[in-house]
């Protein structure tokens, strides 16, 4: 399937209210008959409502054929818990990185250790467990390579290590040379806290749990058309639209 439109959604981190605002607008503009979603990972942790955020993503993936979830480094902790294979050092790291909020959101804090929590998660939320087990490491089109964190500049795209795709930062972010394809990624909050377009990559992690802002990059026929940014803040909610140069445009001009 080669849909006309592809919507790549940045890091969510349990910010379900913001995700709902973003998806309501996007689903109103783009139909399942000619569009697909690529969620760039880190649906969970830090924010208050990972369960509801994952539920929304599962619904969208079911509704839009061909849509995928790319596994983020935070999502991997929940996956490993569901597989009953979370190592002790991973448990400690996860709790420090927002896992406590995720367990609270799923009502799993009173199920003993994380083995018990994993068994309860699989029994209580089989649809969510399946979503994470079916997540991919990356997604490619002719011109773009979508992944969570980025890629190792020293390794061909076809040979990337999974850990780099989920965790890499500095070596990728500081690389100024071209890649085989333009990389579309999340994981590292942009300095501007808005989407950023660089010569070799497109960054869409706009700091959801920190800023209340989730961003999506819109591609039509494998060309970047612009961005939609949803934000929930103290004064209410806001949805803004930007062109491919990240210049704000009026909604009437959004394609």
PDB file of C-alpha atoms in Angstrom:
ATOM      1  CA  UNK A   1       0.000   0.000   0.000  1.00  0.00           C
ATOM      2  CA  UNK A   2       1.325   3.447  -0.949  1.00  0.00           C
ATOM      3  CA  UNK A   3      -1.035   6.014   0.563  1.00  0.00           C
ATOM      4  CA  UNK A   4      -0.931   9.581  -0.676  1.00  0.00           C
ATOM      5  CA  UNK A   5      -0.447  11.041   2.797  1.00  0.00           C
ATOM      6  CA  UNK A   6       1.828   9.955   5.624  1.00  0.00           C
ATOM      7  CA  UNK A   7       1.600  11.568   9.057  1.00  0.00           C
ATOM      8  CA  UNK A   8       4.569  11.074  11.397  1.00  0.00           C
ATOM      9  CA  UNK A   9       3.729  11.797  15.039  1.00  0.00           C
ATOM     10  CA  UNK A  10       6.464  12.691  17.534  1.00  0.00           C
ATOM     11  CA  UNK A  11       6.970  11.604  21.142  1.00  0.00           C
ATOM     12  CA  UNK A  12       3.777  11.425  23.224  1.00  0.00           C
ATOM     13  CA  UNK A  13       5.015  10.435  26.715  1.00  0.00           C
ATOM     14  CA  UNK A  14       1.606   9.856  28.228  1.00  0.00           C
ATOM     15  CA  UNK A  15       0.228  13.298  27.320  1.00  0.00           C
ATOM     16  CA  UNK A  16      -3.138  11.918  26.239  1.00  0.00           C
ATOM     17  CA  UNK A  17      -5.026  15.222  26.277  1.00  0.00           C
ATOM     18  CA  UNK A  18      -2.561  16.790  23.848  1.00  0.00           C
ATOM     19  CA  UNK A  19      -2.513  13.701  21.650  1.00  0.00           C
ATOM     20  CA  UNK A  20      -6.304  13.714  21.490  1.00  0.00           C
ATOM     21  CA  UNK A  21      -6.279  17.350  20.374  1.00  0.00           C
ATOM     22  CA  UNK A  22      -3.712  16.569  17.674  1.00  0.00           C
ATOM     23  CA  UNK A  23      -5.427  13.439  16.389  1.00  0.00           C
ATOM     24  CA  UNK A  24      -8.873  15.033  16.288  1.00  0.00           C
ATOM     25  CA  UNK A  25      -7.574  17.621  13.860  1.00  0.00           C
ATOM     26  CA  UNK A  26      -5.539  15.191  11.759  1.00  0.00           C
ATOM     27  CA  UNK A  27      -8.315  12.623  11.447  1.00  0.00           C
ATOM     28  CA  UNK A  28     -10.632  15.387  10.311  1.00  0.00           C
ATOM     29  CA  UNK A  29      -8.242  16.289   7.492  1.00  0.00           C
ATOM     30  CA  UNK A  30      -6.933  12.885   6.405  1.00  0.00           C
ATOM     31  CA  UNK A  31      -9.004   9.821   5.554  1.00  0.00           C
ATOM     32  CA  UNK A  32      -8.084   6.112   5.915  1.00  0.00           C
ATOM     33  CA  UNK A  33      -8.586   5.600   2.194  1.00  0.00           C
ATOM     34  CA  UNK A  34      -5.461   7.577   1.279  1.00  0.00           C
ATOM     35  CA  UNK A  35      -3.501   8.197   4.483  1.00  0.00           C
ATOM     36  CA  UNK A  36      -1.419   6.369   7.077  1.00  0.00           C
ATOM     37  CA  UNK A  37       0.193   7.220  10.405  1.00  0.00           C
ATOM     38  CA  UNK A  38       3.716   6.503  11.616  1.00  0.00           C
ATOM     39  CA  UNK A  39       4.070   6.971  15.371  1.00  0.00           C
ATOM     40  CA  UNK A  40       7.739   7.611  16.123  1.00  0.00           C
ATOM     41  CA  UNK A  41       7.696   5.994  19.559  1.00  0.00           C
ATOM     42  CA  UNK A  42       7.815   6.849  23.255  1.00  0.00           C
ATOM     43  CA  UNK A  43       4.071   6.698  23.741  1.00  0.00           C
ATOM     44  CA  UNK A  44       4.511   6.137  27.467  1.00  0.00           C
ATOM     45  CA  UNK A  45       6.255   7.421  30.637  1.00  0.00           C
ATOM     46  CA  UNK A  46       6.627  10.812  32.316  1.00  0.00           C
ATOM     47  CA  UNK A  47       3.139  12.124  31.461  1.00  0.00           C
ATOM     48  CA  UNK A  48      -0.004  11.266  33.460  1.00  0.00           C
ATOM     49  CA  UNK A  49      -2.042   9.068  31.105  1.00  0.00           C
ATOM     50  CA  UNK A  50       0.001   6.542  29.140  1.00  0.00           C
ATOM     51  CA  UNK A  51      -2.903   4.078  29.087  1.00  0.00           C
ATOM     52  CA  UNK A  52      -5.257   6.461  27.292  1.00  0.00           C
ATOM     53  CA  UNK A  53      -2.509   7.603  24.924  1.00  0.00           C
ATOM     54  CA  UNK A  54      -1.731   4.026  23.890  1.00  0.00           C
ATOM     55  CA  UNK A  55      -5.439   3.324  23.458  1.00  0.00           C
ATOM     56  CA  UNK A  56      -5.745   6.232  21.019  1.00  0.00           C
ATOM     57  CA  UNK A  57      -2.716   5.100  19.041  1.00  0.00           C
ATOM     58  CA  UNK A  58      -4.054   1.545  18.825  1.00  0.00           C
ATOM     59  CA  UNK A  59      -7.366   2.885  17.519  1.00  0.00           C
ATOM     60  CA  UNK A  60      -5.702   5.008  14.837  1.00  0.00           C
ATOM     61  CA  UNK A  61      -3.468   2.153  13.700  1.00  0.00           C
ATOM     62  CA  UNK A  62      -6.525  -0.087  13.416  1.00  0.00           C
ATOM     63  CA  UNK A  63      -8.434   2.561  11.472  1.00  0.00           C
ATOM     64  CA  UNK A  64      -5.693   3.589   9.021  1.00  0.00           C
ATOM     65  CA  UNK A  65      -4.369   0.611   7.016  1.00  0.00           C
ATOM     66  CA  UNK A  66      -0.601   0.361   6.856  1.00  0.00           C
ATOM     67  CA  UNK A  67      -0.037   2.526   9.938  1.00  0.00           C
ATOM     68  CA  UNK A  68       2.750   1.507  12.316  1.00  0.00           C
ATOM     69  CA  UNK A  69       4.216   2.156  15.727  1.00  0.00           C
ATOM     70  CA  UNK A  70       7.990   2.519  15.837  1.00  0.00           C
ATOM     71  CA  UNK A  71       9.411   1.226  19.094  1.00  0.00           C
ATOM     72  CA  UNK A  72      10.897   3.933  21.304  1.00  0.00           C
ATOM     73  CA  UNK A  73      13.389   3.384  24.091  1.00  0.00           C
ATOM     74  CA  UNK A  74      10.688   4.013  26.715  1.00  0.00           C
ATOM     75  CA  UNK A  75       8.234   1.690  24.970  1.00  0.00           C
ATOM     76  CA  UNK A  76      10.857  -1.053  25.037  1.00  0.00           C
ATOM     77  CA  UNK A  77      10.698  -1.168  28.836  1.00  0.00           C
ATOM     78  CA  UNK A  78       6.958  -1.857  28.752  1.00  0.00           C
ATOM     79  CA  UNK A  79       7.444  -4.437  26.011  1.00  0.00           C
ATOM     80  CA  UNK A  80      10.074  -6.253  28.040  1.00  0.00           C
ATOM     81  CA  UNK A  81       7.817  -6.160  31.089  1.00  0.00           C
ATOM     82  CA  UNK A  82       5.041  -7.778  29.063  1.00  0.00           C
ATOM     83  CA  UNK A  83       7.512 -10.422  27.838  1.00  0.00           C
ATOM     84  CA  UNK A  84       8.530 -11.016  31.488  1.00  0.00           C
ATOM     85  CA  UNK A  85      12.124 -10.324  30.479  1.00  0.00           C
ATOM     86  CA  UNK A  86      12.857  -6.972  32.133  1.00  0.00           C
ATOM     87  CA  UNK A  87      16.323  -7.148  33.687  1.00  0.00           C
ATOM     88  CA  UNK A  88      16.997  -5.704  37.147  1.00  0.00           C
ATOM     89  CA  UNK A  89      19.075  -2.816  35.792  1.00  0.00           C
ATOM     90  CA  UNK A  90      16.307  -2.047  33.290  1.00  0.00           C
ATOM     91  CA  UNK A  91      13.738  -1.971  36.118  1.00  0.00           C
ATOM     92  CA  UNK A  92      15.741   0.624  38.009  1.00  0.00           C
ATOM     93  CA  UNK A  93      16.344   2.745  34.897  1.00  0.00           C
ATOM     94  CA  UNK A  94      12.688   2.589  33.853  1.00  0.00           C
ATOM     95  CA  UNK A  95      11.389   3.747  37.209  1.00  0.00           C
ATOM     96  CA  UNK A  96      13.753   6.734  37.071  1.00  0.00           C
ATOM     97  CA  UNK A  97      12.668   7.561  33.506  1.00  0.00           C
ATOM     98  CA  UNK A  98       8.938   7.712  34.148  1.00  0.00           C
ATOM     99  CA  UNK A  99       7.916   4.091  34.516  1.00  0.00           C
ATOM    100  CA  UNK A 100       6.189   4.822  37.819  1.00  0.00           C
ATOM    101  CA  UNK A 101       3.682   7.074  36.043  1.00  0.00           C
ATOM    102  CA  UNK A 102       3.043   4.401  33.426  1.00  0.00           C
ATOM    103  CA  UNK A 103       2.379   1.705  36.032  1.00  0.00           C
ATOM    104  CA  UNK A 104       0.008   4.072  37.840  1.00  0.00           C
ATOM    105  CA  UNK A 105      -1.810   4.865  34.614  1.00  0.00           C
ATOM    106  CA  UNK A 106      -2.365   1.163  33.930  1.00  0.00           C
ATOM    107  CA  UNK A 107      -3.323   0.373  37.532  1.00  0.00           C
ATOM    108  CA  UNK A 108      -0.358  -1.981  37.914  1.00  0.00           C
ATOM    109  CA  UNK A 109       1.373  -0.630  41.013  1.00  0.00           C
ATOM    110  CA  UNK A 110      -0.306  -3.131  43.339  1.00  0.00           C
ATOM    111  CA  UNK A 111       0.626  -6.290  41.442  1.00  0.00           C
ATOM    112  CA  UNK A 112       3.824  -7.095  43.307  1.00  0.00           C
ATOM    113  CA  UNK A 113       7.057  -7.011  41.344  1.00  0.00           C
ATOM    114  CA  UNK A 114       7.312  -6.202  37.628  1.00  0.00           C
ATOM    115  CA  UNK A 115       6.897  -9.865  36.711  1.00  0.00           C
ATOM    116  CA  UNK A 116       3.494  -9.766  38.373  1.00  0.00           C
ATOM    117  CA  UNK A 117       2.788  -6.410  36.739  1.00  0.00           C
ATOM    118  CA  UNK A 118       3.743  -7.838  33.359  1.00  0.00           C
ATOM    119  CA  UNK A 119       1.387 -10.793  33.759  1.00  0.00           C
ATOM    120  CA  UNK A 120      -1.410  -8.449  34.823  1.00  0.00           C
ATOM    121  CA  UNK A 121      -0.697  -6.112  31.895  1.00  0.00           C
ATOM    122  CA  UNK A 122      -0.961  -8.983  29.401  1.00  0.00           C
ATOM    123  CA  UNK A 123      -4.199 -10.227  30.957  1.00  0.00           C
ATOM    124  CA  UNK A 124      -5.852  -6.826  31.379  1.00  0.00           C
ATOM    125  CA  UNK A 125      -4.606  -5.102  28.217  1.00  0.00           C
ATOM    126  CA  UNK A 126      -3.973  -7.704  25.492  1.00  0.00           C
ATOM    127  CA  UNK A 127      -4.581  -5.183  22.710  1.00  0.00           C
ATOM    128  CA  UNK A 128      -1.868  -2.896  24.063  1.00  0.00           C
ATOM    129  CA  UNK A 129       0.536  -5.784  24.568  1.00  0.00           C
ATOM    130  CA  UNK A 130       0.005  -6.794  20.934  1.00  0.00           C
ATOM    131  CA  UNK A 131       0.588  -3.220  19.760  1.00  0.00           C
ATOM    132  CA  UNK A 132       4.038  -3.107  21.351  1.00  0.00           C
ATOM    133  CA  UNK A 133       4.930  -6.609  20.221  1.00  0.00           C
ATOM    134  CA  UNK A 134       4.080  -5.628  16.644  1.00  0.00           C
ATOM    135  CA  UNK A 135       6.062  -2.372  16.777  1.00  0.00           C
ATOM    136  CA  UNK A 136       8.832  -1.939  14.210  1.00  0.00           C
ATOM    137  CA  UNK A 137      12.358  -0.541  14.459  1.00  0.00           C
ATOM    138  CA  UNK A 138      11.907   1.806  11.496  1.00  0.00           C
ATOM    139  CA  UNK A 139       9.805   2.573   8.445  1.00  0.00           C
ATOM    140  CA  UNK A 140      11.050   3.643   5.015  1.00  0.00           C
ATOM    141  CA  UNK A 141       9.732   5.373   1.933  1.00  0.00           C
ATOM    142  CA  UNK A 142      11.718   6.125  -1.196  1.00  0.00           C
ATOM    143  CA  UNK A 143      13.085   9.378   0.253  1.00  0.00           C
ATOM    144  CA  UNK A 144      12.672   9.110   4.029  1.00  0.00           C
ATOM    145  CA  UNK A 145      13.779   6.822   6.864  1.00  0.00           C
ATOM    146  CA  UNK A 146      11.564   7.041   9.954  1.00  0.00           C
ATOM    147  CA  UNK A 147      12.890   5.848  13.303  1.00  0.00           C
ATOM    148  CA  UNK A 148      12.731   6.824  16.955  1.00  0.00           C
ATOM    149  CA  UNK A 149      16.112   8.238  17.972  1.00  0.00           C
ATOM    150  CA  UNK A 150      18.118   8.456  14.767  1.00  0.00           C
ATOM    151  CA  UNK A 151      20.843   6.433  13.069  1.00  0.00           C
ATOM    152  CA  UNK A 152      24.535   5.757  13.456  1.00  0.00           C
ATOM    153  CA  UNK A 153      26.265   7.836  10.760  1.00  0.00           C
ATOM    154  CA  UNK A 154      29.026   5.225  10.416  1.00  0.00           C
ATOM    155  CA  UNK A 155      26.639   2.375   9.547  1.00  0.00           C
ATOM    156  CA  UNK A 156      24.541   1.891   6.362  1.00  0.00           C
ATOM    157  CA  UNK A 157      20.802   2.223   6.925  1.00  0.00           C
ATOM    158  CA  UNK A 158      20.261  -1.437   6.129  1.00  0.00           C
ATOM    159  CA  UNK A 159      22.674  -2.495   8.885  1.00  0.00           C
ATOM    160  CA  UNK A 160      21.684  -0.205  11.757  1.00  0.00           C
ATOM    161  CA  UNK A 161      21.791  -1.602  15.288  1.00  0.00           C
ATOM    162  CA  UNK A 162      18.471  -1.612  17.114  1.00  0.00           C
ATOM    163  CA  UNK A 163      19.976   0.106  20.154  1.00  0.00           C
ATOM    164  CA  UNK A 164      21.127   3.032  18.014  1.00  0.00           C
ATOM    165  CA  UNK A 165      17.694   3.378  16.398  1.00  0.00           C
ATOM    166  CA  UNK A 166      16.154   3.672  19.885  1.00  0.00           C
ATOM    167  CA  UNK A 167      18.824   5.487  21.903  1.00  0.00           C
ATOM    168  CA  UNK A 168      21.400   7.368  19.827  1.00  0.00           C
ATOM    169  CA  UNK A 169      21.800  11.099  20.400  1.00  0.00           C
ATOM    170  CA  UNK A 170      25.074  12.984  20.076  1.00  0.00           C
ATOM    171  CA  UNK A 171      26.750  11.080  17.237  1.00  0.00           C
ATOM    172  CA  UNK A 172      23.588  11.435  15.177  1.00  0.00           C
ATOM    173  CA  UNK A 173      22.532  14.945  16.141  1.00  0.00           C
ATOM    174  CA  UNK A 174      25.973  16.437  15.533  1.00  0.00           C
ATOM    175  CA  UNK A 175      26.478  14.726  12.165  1.00  0.00           C
ATOM    176  CA  UNK A 176      26.185  17.279   9.372  1.00  0.00           C
ATOM    177  CA  UNK A 177      26.818  15.084   6.351  1.00  0.00           C
ATOM    178  CA  UNK A 178      24.112  13.421   4.248  1.00  0.00           C
ATOM    179  CA  UNK A 179      22.534  10.068   4.954  1.00  0.00           C
ATOM    180  CA  UNK A 180      21.219   7.677   2.305  1.00  0.00           C
ATOM    181  CA  UNK A 181      17.763   9.094   3.032  1.00  0.00           C
ATOM    182  CA  UNK A 182      16.436  11.976   5.104  1.00  0.00           C
ATOM    183  CA  UNK A 183      15.948  10.750   8.666  1.00  0.00           C
ATOM    184  CA  UNK A 184      12.669  11.572  10.435  1.00  0.00           C
ATOM    185  CA  UNK A 185      12.977  11.101  14.195  1.00  0.00           C
ATOM    186  CA  UNK A 186      11.915  12.008  17.710  1.00  0.00           C
ATOM    187  CA  UNK A 187      13.665  11.109  21.007  1.00  0.00           C
ATOM    188  CA  UNK A 188      15.641  14.345  21.458  1.00  0.00           C
ATOM    189  CA  UNK A 189      13.641  17.481  22.248  1.00  0.00           C
ATOM    190  CA  UNK A 190      14.444  20.142  19.688  1.00  0.00           C
ATOM    191  CA  UNK A 191      16.183  23.297  20.987  1.00  0.00           C
ATOM    192  CA  UNK A 192      13.340  25.418  19.594  1.00  0.00           C
ATOM    193  CA  UNK A 193      10.661  23.106  21.067  1.00  0.00           C
ATOM    194  CA  UNK A 194       9.104  23.186  17.583  1.00  0.00           C
ATOM    195  CA  UNK A 195       9.716  20.829  14.640  1.00  0.00           C
ATOM    196  CA  UNK A 196      13.071  21.381  12.980  1.00  0.00           C
ATOM    197  CA  UNK A 197      14.194  20.699   9.416  1.00  0.00           C
ATOM    198  CA  UNK A 198      17.906  20.108   8.896  1.00  0.00           C
ATOM    199  CA  UNK A 199      19.691  19.214   5.640  1.00  0.00           C
ATOM    200  CA  UNK A 200      19.908  15.543   6.644  1.00  0.00           C
ATOM    201  CA  UNK A 201      17.073  15.049   9.159  1.00  0.00           C
ATOM    202  CA  UNK A 202      13.647  16.188  10.358  1.00  0.00           C
ATOM    203  CA  UNK A 203      13.151  16.360  14.136  1.00  0.00           C
ATOM    204  CA  UNK A 204       9.648  16.262  15.630  1.00  0.00           C
ATOM    205  CA  UNK A 205      10.093  15.691  19.374  1.00  0.00           C
ATOM    206  CA  UNK A 206       8.778  18.972  20.760  1.00  0.00           C
ATOM    207  CA  UNK A 207       8.909  18.036  24.437  1.00  0.00           C
ATOM    208  CA  UNK A 208       5.398  16.755  25.077  1.00  0.00           C
ATOM    209  CA  UNK A 209       5.726  16.188  28.844  1.00  0.00           C
ATOM    210  CA  UNK A 210       7.728  19.396  29.302  1.00  0.00           C
ATOM    211  CA  UNK A 211       5.921  21.770  26.914  1.00  0.00           C
ATOM    212  CA  UNK A 212       2.484  20.166  26.581  1.00  0.00           C
ATOM    213  CA  UNK A 213       3.211  20.131  22.818  1.00  0.00           C
ATOM    214  CA  UNK A 214       3.063  17.192  20.381  1.00  0.00           C
ATOM    215  CA  UNK A 215       3.972  17.612  16.724  1.00  0.00           C
ATOM    216  CA  UNK A 216       3.264  15.745  13.505  1.00  0.00           C
ATOM    217  CA  UNK A 217       5.066  15.996  10.177  1.00  0.00           C
ATOM    218  CA  UNK A 218       2.843  15.753   7.100  1.00  0.00           C
ATOM    219  CA  UNK A 219       4.099  14.130   3.893  1.00  0.00           C
ATOM    220  CA  UNK A 220       2.173  13.994   0.616  1.00  0.00           C
ATOM    221  CA  UNK A 221       3.481  11.788  -2.187  1.00  0.00           C
ATOM    222  CA  UNK A 222       6.739  11.477  -0.267  1.00  0.00           C
ATOM    223  CA  UNK A 223       7.268  15.230  -0.030  1.00  0.00           C
ATOM    224  CA  UNK A 224       7.296  17.105   3.286  1.00  0.00           C
ATOM    225  CA  UNK A 225       4.339  19.492   3.230  1.00  0.00           C
ATOM    226  CA  UNK A 226       4.511  20.898   6.754  1.00  0.00           C
ATOM    227  CA  UNK A 227       3.689  20.297  10.389  1.00  0.00           C
ATOM    228  CA  UNK A 228       0.750  20.347  12.783  1.00  0.00           C
ATOM    229  CA  UNK A 229       1.519  21.164  16.420  1.00  0.00           C
ATOM    230  CA  UNK A 230      -1.003  20.668  19.232  1.00  0.00           C
ATOM    231  CA  UNK A 231      -0.481  22.183  22.651  1.00  0.00           C
ATOM    232  CA  UNK A 232      -2.306  22.082  25.952  1.00  0.00           C
ATOM    233  CA  UNK A 233      -1.234  24.817  28.360  1.00  0.00           C
ATOM    234  CA  UNK A 234      -2.488  26.787  31.324  1.00  0.00           C
ATOM    235  CA  UNK A 235      -4.580  29.093  29.178  1.00  0.00           C
ATOM    236  CA  UNK A 236      -6.290  26.350  27.178  1.00  0.00           C
ATOM    237  CA  UNK A 237      -5.484  24.494  23.958  1.00  0.00           C
ATOM    238  CA  UNK A 238      -3.985  25.485  20.646  1.00  0.00           C
ATOM    239  CA  UNK A 239      -3.344  23.831  17.277  1.00  0.00           C
ATOM    240  CA  UNK A 240      -0.845  25.524  14.985  1.00  0.00           C
ATOM    241  CA  UNK A 241       0.166  24.765  11.421  1.00  0.00           C
ATOM    242  CA  UNK A 242       3.559  25.264   9.807  1.00  0.00           C
ATOM    243  CA  UNK A 243       4.855  24.885   6.286  1.00  0.00           C
ATOM    244  CA  UNK A 244       7.865  22.771   5.302  1.00  0.00           C
ATOM    245  CA  UNK A 245      10.180  25.618   6.348  1.00  0.00           C
ATOM    246  CA  UNK A 246       8.540  25.659   9.805  1.00  0.00           C
ATOM    247  CA  UNK A 247       6.934  29.017   9.130  1.00  0.00           C
ATOM    248  CA  UNK A 248       3.497  29.357  10.705  1.00  0.00           C
ATOM    249  CA  UNK A 249       0.582  29.469   8.272  1.00  0.00           C
ATOM    250  CA  UNK A 250      -3.123  30.101   8.634  1.00  0.00           C
ATOM    251  CA  UNK A 251      -5.299  26.955   8.806  1.00  0.00           C
ATOM    252  CA  UNK A 252      -7.005  27.848   5.527  1.00  0.00           C
ATOM    253  CA  UNK A 253      -3.649  27.430   3.781  1.00  0.00           C
ATOM    254  CA  UNK A 254      -2.888  24.002   5.221  1.00  0.00           C
ATOM    255  CA  UNK A 255      -2.953  21.269   2.596  1.00  0.00           C
TER     256      UNK A 255
END
